[in-house]
Amino acid sequence: AAFRAVFELVKNAPYVEVDGGQYEINILTPTLIGIVMPSLSISFGTLVATTVNTLRQRQLDLRVLLNQELSAVQLLRVGLDANFRGATTMNAREADARAALLLEGYVARVIQESSGRSSEESVSVPNNELGALSSLLSETAADASSTYQNNLHALVATLSERRSARLAH
């Protein structure tokens, strides 16, 4: 009974560290260096590698989408040049000039959207020059063959799809 009383007294006594906590440091140091630090290093390394890989793949995907969009713009420009080549009426020449301005405005929009200076709120998928260009092609349909007009409309639709895919990234 005397032993139990001494044990309870020692167990509940407030202790004062005389070594400045060196004992706890000596016990915890091997655990921290041996298990915790390597585990954290592997975890953070994996996280950084995954993030960098994801961002790089996104950048490559955007480059592919921009190149596809540029190719469609070039094909559309060639098609518009052929559509209005030899235009003799004032309406056809004005339509050619409007088409060139619309396409130039579209390219400027793509550059602005791709430069990173535009915020996502200012990017509007449906509001762009492609709708006006399609309307212009419909207005001038009497001057060219229907197959050629359909091809130009298909190019405008392709360009619109590629823009939507680019903006979705």
PDB file of N, CA and C in Angstrom, residues 68 89 95 121 166:
ATOM      1  N   GLN A  68      -4.854  24.040 -85.481  1.00  0.00           N
ATOM      2  CA  GLN A  68      -6.002  23.612 -86.278  1.00  0.00           C
ATOM      3  C   GLN A  68      -6.871  24.809 -86.647  1.00  0.00           C
ATOM      4  N   THR A  89     -18.953  43.629-109.688  1.00  0.00           N
ATOM      5  CA  THR A  89     -19.970  44.527-109.137  1.00  0.00           C
ATOM      6  C   THR A  89     -19.459  45.154-107.850  1.00  0.00           C
ATOM      7  N   ALA A  95     -18.484  43.178-100.434  1.00  0.00           N
ATOM      8  CA  ALA A  95     -18.611  41.942 -99.661  1.00  0.00           C
ATOM      9  C   ALA A  95     -17.236  41.321 -99.423  1.00  0.00           C
ATOM     10  N   GLU A 121     -14.308  36.190 -68.184  1.00  0.00           N
ATOM     11  CA  GLU A 121     -15.609  36.845 -68.273  1.00  0.00           C
ATOM     12  C   GLU A 121     -15.771  37.594 -69.593  1.00  0.00           C
ATOM     13  N   ARG A 166     -11.162  25.133 -78.235  1.00  0.00           N
ATOM     14  CA  ARG A 166     -10.018  25.853 -77.654  1.00  0.00           C
ATOM     15  C   ARG A 166     -10.430  26.596 -76.397  1.00  0.00           C
TER      16      ARG A 166
END
